Tab-separated table of C-alpha atoms in Angstrom:
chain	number	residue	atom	x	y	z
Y	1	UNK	CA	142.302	25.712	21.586
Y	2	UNK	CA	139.073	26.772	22.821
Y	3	UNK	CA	138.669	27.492	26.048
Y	4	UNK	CA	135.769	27.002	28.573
Y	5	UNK	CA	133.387	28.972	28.978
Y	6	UNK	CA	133.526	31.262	32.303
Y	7	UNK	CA	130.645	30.391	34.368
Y	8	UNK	CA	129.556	33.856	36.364
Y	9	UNK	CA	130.283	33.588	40.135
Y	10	UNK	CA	127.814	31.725	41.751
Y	11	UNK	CA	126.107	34.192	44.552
Y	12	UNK	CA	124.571	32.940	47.728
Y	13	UNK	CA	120.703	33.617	48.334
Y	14	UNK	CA	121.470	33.240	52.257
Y	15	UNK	CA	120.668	36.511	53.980
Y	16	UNK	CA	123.502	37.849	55.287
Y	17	UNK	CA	124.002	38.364	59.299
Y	18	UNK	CA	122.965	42.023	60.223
Y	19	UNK	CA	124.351	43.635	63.579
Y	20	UNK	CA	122.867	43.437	66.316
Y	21	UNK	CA	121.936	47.168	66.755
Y	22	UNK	CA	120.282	47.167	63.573
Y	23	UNK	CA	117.026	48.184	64.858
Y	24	UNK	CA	118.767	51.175	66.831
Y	25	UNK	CA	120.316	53.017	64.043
Y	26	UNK	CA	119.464	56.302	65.304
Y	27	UNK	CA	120.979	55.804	68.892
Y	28	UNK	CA	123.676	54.155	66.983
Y	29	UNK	CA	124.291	57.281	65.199
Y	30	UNK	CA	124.287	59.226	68.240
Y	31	UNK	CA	126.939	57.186	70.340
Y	32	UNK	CA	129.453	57.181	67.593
Y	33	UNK	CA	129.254	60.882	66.449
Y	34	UNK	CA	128.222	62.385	70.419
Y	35	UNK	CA	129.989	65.407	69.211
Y	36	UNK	CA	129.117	67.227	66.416
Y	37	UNK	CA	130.562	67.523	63.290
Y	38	UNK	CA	130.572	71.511	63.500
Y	39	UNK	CA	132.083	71.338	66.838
Y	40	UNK	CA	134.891	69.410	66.088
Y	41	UNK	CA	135.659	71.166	63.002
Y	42	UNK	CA	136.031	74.498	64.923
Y	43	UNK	CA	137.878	72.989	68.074
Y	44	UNK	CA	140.398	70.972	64.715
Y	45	UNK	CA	140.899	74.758	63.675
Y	46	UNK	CA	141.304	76.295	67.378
Y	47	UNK	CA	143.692	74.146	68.510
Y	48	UNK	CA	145.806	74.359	65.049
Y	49	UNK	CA	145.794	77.842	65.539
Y	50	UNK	CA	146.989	77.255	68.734
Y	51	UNK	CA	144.745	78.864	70.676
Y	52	UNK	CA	143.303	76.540	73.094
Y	53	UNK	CA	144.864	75.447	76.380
Y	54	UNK	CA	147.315	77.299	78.151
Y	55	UNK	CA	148.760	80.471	77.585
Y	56	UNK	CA	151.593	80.440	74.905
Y	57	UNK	CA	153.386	83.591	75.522
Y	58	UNK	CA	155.307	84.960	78.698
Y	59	UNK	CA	152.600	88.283	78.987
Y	60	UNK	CA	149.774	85.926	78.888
Y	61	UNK	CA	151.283	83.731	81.221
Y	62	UNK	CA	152.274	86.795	83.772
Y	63	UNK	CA	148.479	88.545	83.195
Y	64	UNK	CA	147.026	84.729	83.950
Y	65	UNK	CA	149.127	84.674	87.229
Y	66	UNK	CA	148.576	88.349	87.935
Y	67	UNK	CA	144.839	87.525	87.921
Y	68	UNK	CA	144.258	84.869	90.133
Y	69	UNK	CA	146.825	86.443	92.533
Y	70	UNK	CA	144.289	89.633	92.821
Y	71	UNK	CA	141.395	87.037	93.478
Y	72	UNK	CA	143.350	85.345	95.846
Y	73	UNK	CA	144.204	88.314	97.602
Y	74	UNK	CA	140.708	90.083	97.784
Y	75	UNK	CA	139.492	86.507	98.830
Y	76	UNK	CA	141.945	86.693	102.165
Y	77	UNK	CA	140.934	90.285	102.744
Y	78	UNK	CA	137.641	89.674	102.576
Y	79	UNK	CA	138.312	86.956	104.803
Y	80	UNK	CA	140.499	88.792	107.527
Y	81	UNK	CA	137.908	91.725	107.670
Y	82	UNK	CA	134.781	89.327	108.488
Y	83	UNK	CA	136.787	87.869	111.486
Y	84	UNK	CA	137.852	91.027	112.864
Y	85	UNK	CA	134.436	92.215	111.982
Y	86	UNK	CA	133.105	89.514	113.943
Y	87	UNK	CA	133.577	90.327	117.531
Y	88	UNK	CA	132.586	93.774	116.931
Y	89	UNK	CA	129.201	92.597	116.005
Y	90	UNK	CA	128.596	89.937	118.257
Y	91	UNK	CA	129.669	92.619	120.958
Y	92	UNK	CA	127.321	95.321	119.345
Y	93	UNK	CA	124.330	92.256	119.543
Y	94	UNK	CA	125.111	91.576	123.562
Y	95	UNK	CA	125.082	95.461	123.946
Y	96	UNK	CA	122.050	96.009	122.401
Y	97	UNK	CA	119.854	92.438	124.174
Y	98	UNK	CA	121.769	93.868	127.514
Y	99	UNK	CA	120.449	97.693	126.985
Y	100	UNK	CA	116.935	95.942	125.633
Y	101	UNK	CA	116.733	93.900	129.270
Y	102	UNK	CA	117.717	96.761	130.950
Y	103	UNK	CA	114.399	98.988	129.393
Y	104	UNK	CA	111.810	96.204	130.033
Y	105	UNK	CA	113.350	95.947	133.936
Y	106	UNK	CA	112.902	99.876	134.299
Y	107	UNK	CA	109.385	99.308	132.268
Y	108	UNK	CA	108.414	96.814	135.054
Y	109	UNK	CA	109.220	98.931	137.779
Y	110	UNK	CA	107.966	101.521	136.691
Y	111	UNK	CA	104.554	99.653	135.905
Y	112	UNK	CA	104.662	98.146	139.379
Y	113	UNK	CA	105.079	101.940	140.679
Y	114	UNK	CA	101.546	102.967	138.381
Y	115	UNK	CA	99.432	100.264	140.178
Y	116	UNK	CA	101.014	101.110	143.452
Y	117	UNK	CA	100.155	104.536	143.376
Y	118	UNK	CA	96.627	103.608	141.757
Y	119	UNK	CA	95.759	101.375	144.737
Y	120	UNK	CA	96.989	104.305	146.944
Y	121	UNK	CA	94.750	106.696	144.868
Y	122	UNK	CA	92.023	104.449	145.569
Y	123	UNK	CA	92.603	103.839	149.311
Y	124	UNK	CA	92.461	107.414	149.594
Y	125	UNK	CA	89.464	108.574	147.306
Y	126	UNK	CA	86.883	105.639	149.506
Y	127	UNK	CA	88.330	107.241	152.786
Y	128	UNK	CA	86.955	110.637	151.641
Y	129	UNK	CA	83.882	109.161	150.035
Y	130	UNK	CA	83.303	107.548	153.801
Y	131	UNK	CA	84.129	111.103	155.135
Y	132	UNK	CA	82.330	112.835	153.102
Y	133	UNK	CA	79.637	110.170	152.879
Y	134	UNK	CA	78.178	110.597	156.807
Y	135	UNK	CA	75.959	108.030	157.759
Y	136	UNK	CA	75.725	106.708	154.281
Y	137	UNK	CA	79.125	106.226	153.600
Y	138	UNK	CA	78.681	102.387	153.043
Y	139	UNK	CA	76.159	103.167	150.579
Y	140	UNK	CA	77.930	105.665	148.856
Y	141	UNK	CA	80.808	103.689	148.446
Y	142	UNK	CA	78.977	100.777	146.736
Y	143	UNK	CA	76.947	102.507	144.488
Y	144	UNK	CA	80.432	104.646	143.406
Y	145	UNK	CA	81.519	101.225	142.765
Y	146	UNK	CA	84.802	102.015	145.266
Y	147	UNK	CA	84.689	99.162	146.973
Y	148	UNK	CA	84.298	95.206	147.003
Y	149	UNK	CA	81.126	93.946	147.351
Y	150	UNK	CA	79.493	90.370	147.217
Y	151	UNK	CA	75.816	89.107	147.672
Y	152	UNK	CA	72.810	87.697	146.063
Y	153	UNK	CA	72.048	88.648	142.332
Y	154	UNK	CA	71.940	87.480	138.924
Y	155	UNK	CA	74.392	86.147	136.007
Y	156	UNK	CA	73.318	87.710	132.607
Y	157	UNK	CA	75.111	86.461	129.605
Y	158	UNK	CA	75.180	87.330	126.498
Y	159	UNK	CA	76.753	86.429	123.506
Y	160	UNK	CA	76.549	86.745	119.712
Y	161	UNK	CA	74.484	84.615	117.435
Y	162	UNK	CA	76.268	81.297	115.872
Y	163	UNK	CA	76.311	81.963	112.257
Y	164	UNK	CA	77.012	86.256	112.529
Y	165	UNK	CA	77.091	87.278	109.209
Y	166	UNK	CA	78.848	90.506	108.205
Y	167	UNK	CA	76.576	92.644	105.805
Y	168	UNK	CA	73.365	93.429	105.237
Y	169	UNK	CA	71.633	96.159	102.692
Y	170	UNK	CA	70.759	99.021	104.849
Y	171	UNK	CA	67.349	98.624	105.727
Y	172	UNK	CA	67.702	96.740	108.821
Y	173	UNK	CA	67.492	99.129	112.043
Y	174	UNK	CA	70.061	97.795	113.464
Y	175	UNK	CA	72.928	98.391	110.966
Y	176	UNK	CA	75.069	101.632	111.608
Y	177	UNK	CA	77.909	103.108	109.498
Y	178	UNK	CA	80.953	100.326	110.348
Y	179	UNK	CA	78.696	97.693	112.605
Y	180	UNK	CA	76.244	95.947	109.855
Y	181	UNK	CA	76.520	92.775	111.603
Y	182	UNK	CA	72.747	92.106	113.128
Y	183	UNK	CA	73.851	88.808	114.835
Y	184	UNK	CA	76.526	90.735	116.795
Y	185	UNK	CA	76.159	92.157	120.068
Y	186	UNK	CA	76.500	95.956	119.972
Y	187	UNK	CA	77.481	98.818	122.291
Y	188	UNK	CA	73.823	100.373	122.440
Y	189	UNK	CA	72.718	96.718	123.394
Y	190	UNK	CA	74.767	96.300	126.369
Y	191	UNK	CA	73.941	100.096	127.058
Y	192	UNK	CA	70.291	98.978	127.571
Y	193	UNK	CA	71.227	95.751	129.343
Y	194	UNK	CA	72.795	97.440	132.212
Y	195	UNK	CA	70.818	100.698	132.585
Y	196	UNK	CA	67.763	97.929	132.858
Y	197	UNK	CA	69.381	96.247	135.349
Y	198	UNK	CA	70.022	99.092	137.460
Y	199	UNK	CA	66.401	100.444	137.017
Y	200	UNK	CA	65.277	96.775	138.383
Y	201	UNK	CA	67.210	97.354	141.629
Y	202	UNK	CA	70.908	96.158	140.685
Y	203	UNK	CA	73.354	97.292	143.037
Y	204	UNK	CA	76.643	97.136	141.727
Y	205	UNK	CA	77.351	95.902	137.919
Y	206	UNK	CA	80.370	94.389	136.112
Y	207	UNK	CA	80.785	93.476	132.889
Y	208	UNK	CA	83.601	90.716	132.485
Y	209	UNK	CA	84.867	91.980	135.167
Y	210	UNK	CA	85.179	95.126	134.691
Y	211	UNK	CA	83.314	97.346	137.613
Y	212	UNK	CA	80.858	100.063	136.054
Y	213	UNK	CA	80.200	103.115	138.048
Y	214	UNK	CA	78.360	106.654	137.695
Y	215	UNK	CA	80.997	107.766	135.202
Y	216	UNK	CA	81.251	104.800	133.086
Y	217	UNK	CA	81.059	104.585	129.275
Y	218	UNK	CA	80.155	102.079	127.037
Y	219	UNK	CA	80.998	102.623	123.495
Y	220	UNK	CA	82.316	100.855	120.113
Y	221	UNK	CA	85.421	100.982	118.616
Y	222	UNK	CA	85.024	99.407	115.062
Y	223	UNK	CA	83.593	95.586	115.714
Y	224	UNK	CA	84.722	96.065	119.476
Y	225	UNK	CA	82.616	97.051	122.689
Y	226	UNK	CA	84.681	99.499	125.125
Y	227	UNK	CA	83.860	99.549	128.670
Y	228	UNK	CA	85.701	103.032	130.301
Y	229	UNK	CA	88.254	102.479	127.236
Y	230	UNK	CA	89.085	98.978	127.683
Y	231	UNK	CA	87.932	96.713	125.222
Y	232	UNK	CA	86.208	93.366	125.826
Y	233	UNK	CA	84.872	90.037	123.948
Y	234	UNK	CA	82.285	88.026	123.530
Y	235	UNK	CA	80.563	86.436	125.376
Y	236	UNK	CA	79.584	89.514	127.809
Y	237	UNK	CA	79.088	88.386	131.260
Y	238	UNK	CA	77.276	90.626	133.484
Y	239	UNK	CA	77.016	89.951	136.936
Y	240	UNK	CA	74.788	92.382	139.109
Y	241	UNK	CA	74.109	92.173	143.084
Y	242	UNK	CA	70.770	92.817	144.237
Y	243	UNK	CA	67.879	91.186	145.170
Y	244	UNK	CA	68.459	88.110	143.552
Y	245	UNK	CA	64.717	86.312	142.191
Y	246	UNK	CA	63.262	90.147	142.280
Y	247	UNK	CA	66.235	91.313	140.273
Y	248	UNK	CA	65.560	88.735	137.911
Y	249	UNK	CA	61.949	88.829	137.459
Y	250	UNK	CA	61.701	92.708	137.153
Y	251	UNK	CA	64.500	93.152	134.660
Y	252	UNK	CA	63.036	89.985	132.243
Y	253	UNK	CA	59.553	92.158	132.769
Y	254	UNK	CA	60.942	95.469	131.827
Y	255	UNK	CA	61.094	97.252	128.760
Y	256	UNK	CA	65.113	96.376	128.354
Y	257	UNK	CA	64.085	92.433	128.873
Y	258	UNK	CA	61.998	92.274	126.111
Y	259	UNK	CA	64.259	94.069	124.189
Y	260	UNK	CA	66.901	91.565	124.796
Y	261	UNK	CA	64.687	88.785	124.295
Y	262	UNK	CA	63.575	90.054	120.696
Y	263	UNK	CA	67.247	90.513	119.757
Y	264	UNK	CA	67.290	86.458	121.062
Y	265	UNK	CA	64.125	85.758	118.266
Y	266	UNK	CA	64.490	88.322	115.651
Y	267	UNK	CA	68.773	88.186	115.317
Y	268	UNK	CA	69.597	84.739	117.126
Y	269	UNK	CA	71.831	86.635	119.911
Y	270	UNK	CA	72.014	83.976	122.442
Y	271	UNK	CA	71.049	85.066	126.156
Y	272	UNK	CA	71.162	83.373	129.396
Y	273	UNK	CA	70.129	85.167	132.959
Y	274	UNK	CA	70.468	82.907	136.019
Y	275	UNK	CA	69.899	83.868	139.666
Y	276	UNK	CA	73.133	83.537	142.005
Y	277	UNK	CA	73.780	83.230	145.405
Y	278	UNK	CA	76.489	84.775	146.020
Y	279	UNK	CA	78.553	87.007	143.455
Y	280	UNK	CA	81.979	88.739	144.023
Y	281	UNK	CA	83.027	92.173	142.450
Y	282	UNK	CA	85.881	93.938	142.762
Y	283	UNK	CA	86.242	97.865	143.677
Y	284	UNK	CA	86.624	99.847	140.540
Y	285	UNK	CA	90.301	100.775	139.174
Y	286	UNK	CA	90.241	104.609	139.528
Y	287	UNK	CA	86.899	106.301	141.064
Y	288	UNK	CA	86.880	110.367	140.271
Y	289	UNK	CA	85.666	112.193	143.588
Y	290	UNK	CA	83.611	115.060	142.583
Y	291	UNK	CA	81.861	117.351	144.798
Y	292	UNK	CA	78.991	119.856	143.937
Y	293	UNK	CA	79.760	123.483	145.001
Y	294	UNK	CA	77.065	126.285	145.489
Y	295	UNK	CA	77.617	128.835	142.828
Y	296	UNK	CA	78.476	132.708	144.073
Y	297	UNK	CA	78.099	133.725	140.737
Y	298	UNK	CA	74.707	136.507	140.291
Y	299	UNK	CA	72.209	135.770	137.958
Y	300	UNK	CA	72.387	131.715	138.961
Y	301	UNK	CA	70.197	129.623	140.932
């Protein structure tokens, strides 16, 4: 008996559902092998070898425990030797702020002390420059610059120009060795400032302040005018007693005017002179009494 035919199996042309993560094969990949394949293998063959985890034996067990009783004990040493350290430093740190107060009190007396004796100094240098002075004690005393005076004169200031630039190529007259600056005010300037002043009948001079006398230096240290060794800053106020409109006209006529007022054009020093009613200065710090004595000596006049 013949049989049927077999018919072949009859395949479905529908697509077949994909997942849903299809599109993210490679993330895919990563999630379900995160470790990798090398990894595993060696931690499969550490732990059959049985040497991961814990210690097996008894030594390894008593060196283990041996171990983290040494940390544990240098971390309490350690410990105990920082607090009993601790007072001993905070005591050395009071000791040494106390013995530091201590030195700036003496400082402070001692500095007290200096200007105490200086006023004494002083006191006592214009009561021989009035004894020694006769009848023109008074004037000896002002022009020394050894005591206060106040009257009429004049308020000169002068300060450098805006934009002072710092170099220059050596050909200017004004640039030294260390002061190139030609919009700065210099030493040799303020020299000529108050030695015109005095020639045009000034009295008694001060420059910020400070009192200038027969003995008095001005002179430059680096970028910075010293007046008797104390240095001062710009602007440079000089205040002068004298005649007060005389003053004024005869030192912006004289040779030390001009020059001021061409340092005003030519560099762009800024200058200001104003006549004042009344103007205040104060004795000078230290005055050195010096008297001339007739030689004995032969062969001098």
């Amino acid at each position: 008996m013949c049989g049927m035919p077999q018919q072949p199996p009859v395949r479905s042309s529908a697509p077949r559902p994909s997942r849903p993560d299809a599109s993210m094969s490679l993330l895919t990949n990563v999630m379900d092998h995160s470790l990798d394949d090398g990894y595993a293998e060696a931690a499969a063959r550490k732990k059959a070898e049985g040497g991961g985890g814990m210690p097996k034996t008894v030594r390894a067990k008593l060196g283990l425990a041996a171990g983290l009783v040494l940390a544990a004990l240098v971390v309490t040493v350690g410990a105990a030797n920082a607090r009993i350290a601790a007072p001993v430093v905070a005591k050395e740190r009071q000791e040494l702020i106390d013995r530091i107060e201590r030195e700036t009190a003496a400082a402070d007396k001692l500095e007290s002390n200096v200007d105490t004796l200086r006023a004494d100094v002083s006191a006592r240098q214009r009561e021989a420059l009035k004894k020694s002075g006769g009848e023109q004690a008074d004037l000896v005393s002002i022009l020394s610059g050894a005591t206060d005076v106040h009257g009429p004169g004049v308020k000169l200031v002068v300060n450098d120009a805006k934009e002072a630039s710092t170099g220059g190529d050596g050909s200017n007259p004004r640039e030294t060795s260390g002061f190139s600056d030609t919009g700065r005010v210099r030493d040799r300037d303020m020299q000529r400032v108050v030695n015109g002043l005095w020639e045009s009948g000034a009295e008694a001079i001060a420059i910020n302040g400070q009192r200038l006398t027969a003995l008095s230096a001005i002179r430059a240290a680096g970028d910075a005018i010293l007046v008797d060794n104390k240095p001062l800053v710009p602007p440079y106020t000089v205040l002068a007693v004298g005649d007060d409109k005389r003053l004024s006209t005869r030192f912006q006529n004289s040779a030390d005017g001009l020059y001021l007022n061409a340092l005003q054009e030519n560099f762009g020093i800024r200058t200001s002179i104003s006549v004042e009613n009344d103007i205040r200065l104060s004795a000078a710090p230290s005055v050195i009494v010096r008297t001339a004595q007739p030689s004995t000596e032969k062969g001098t006049s």
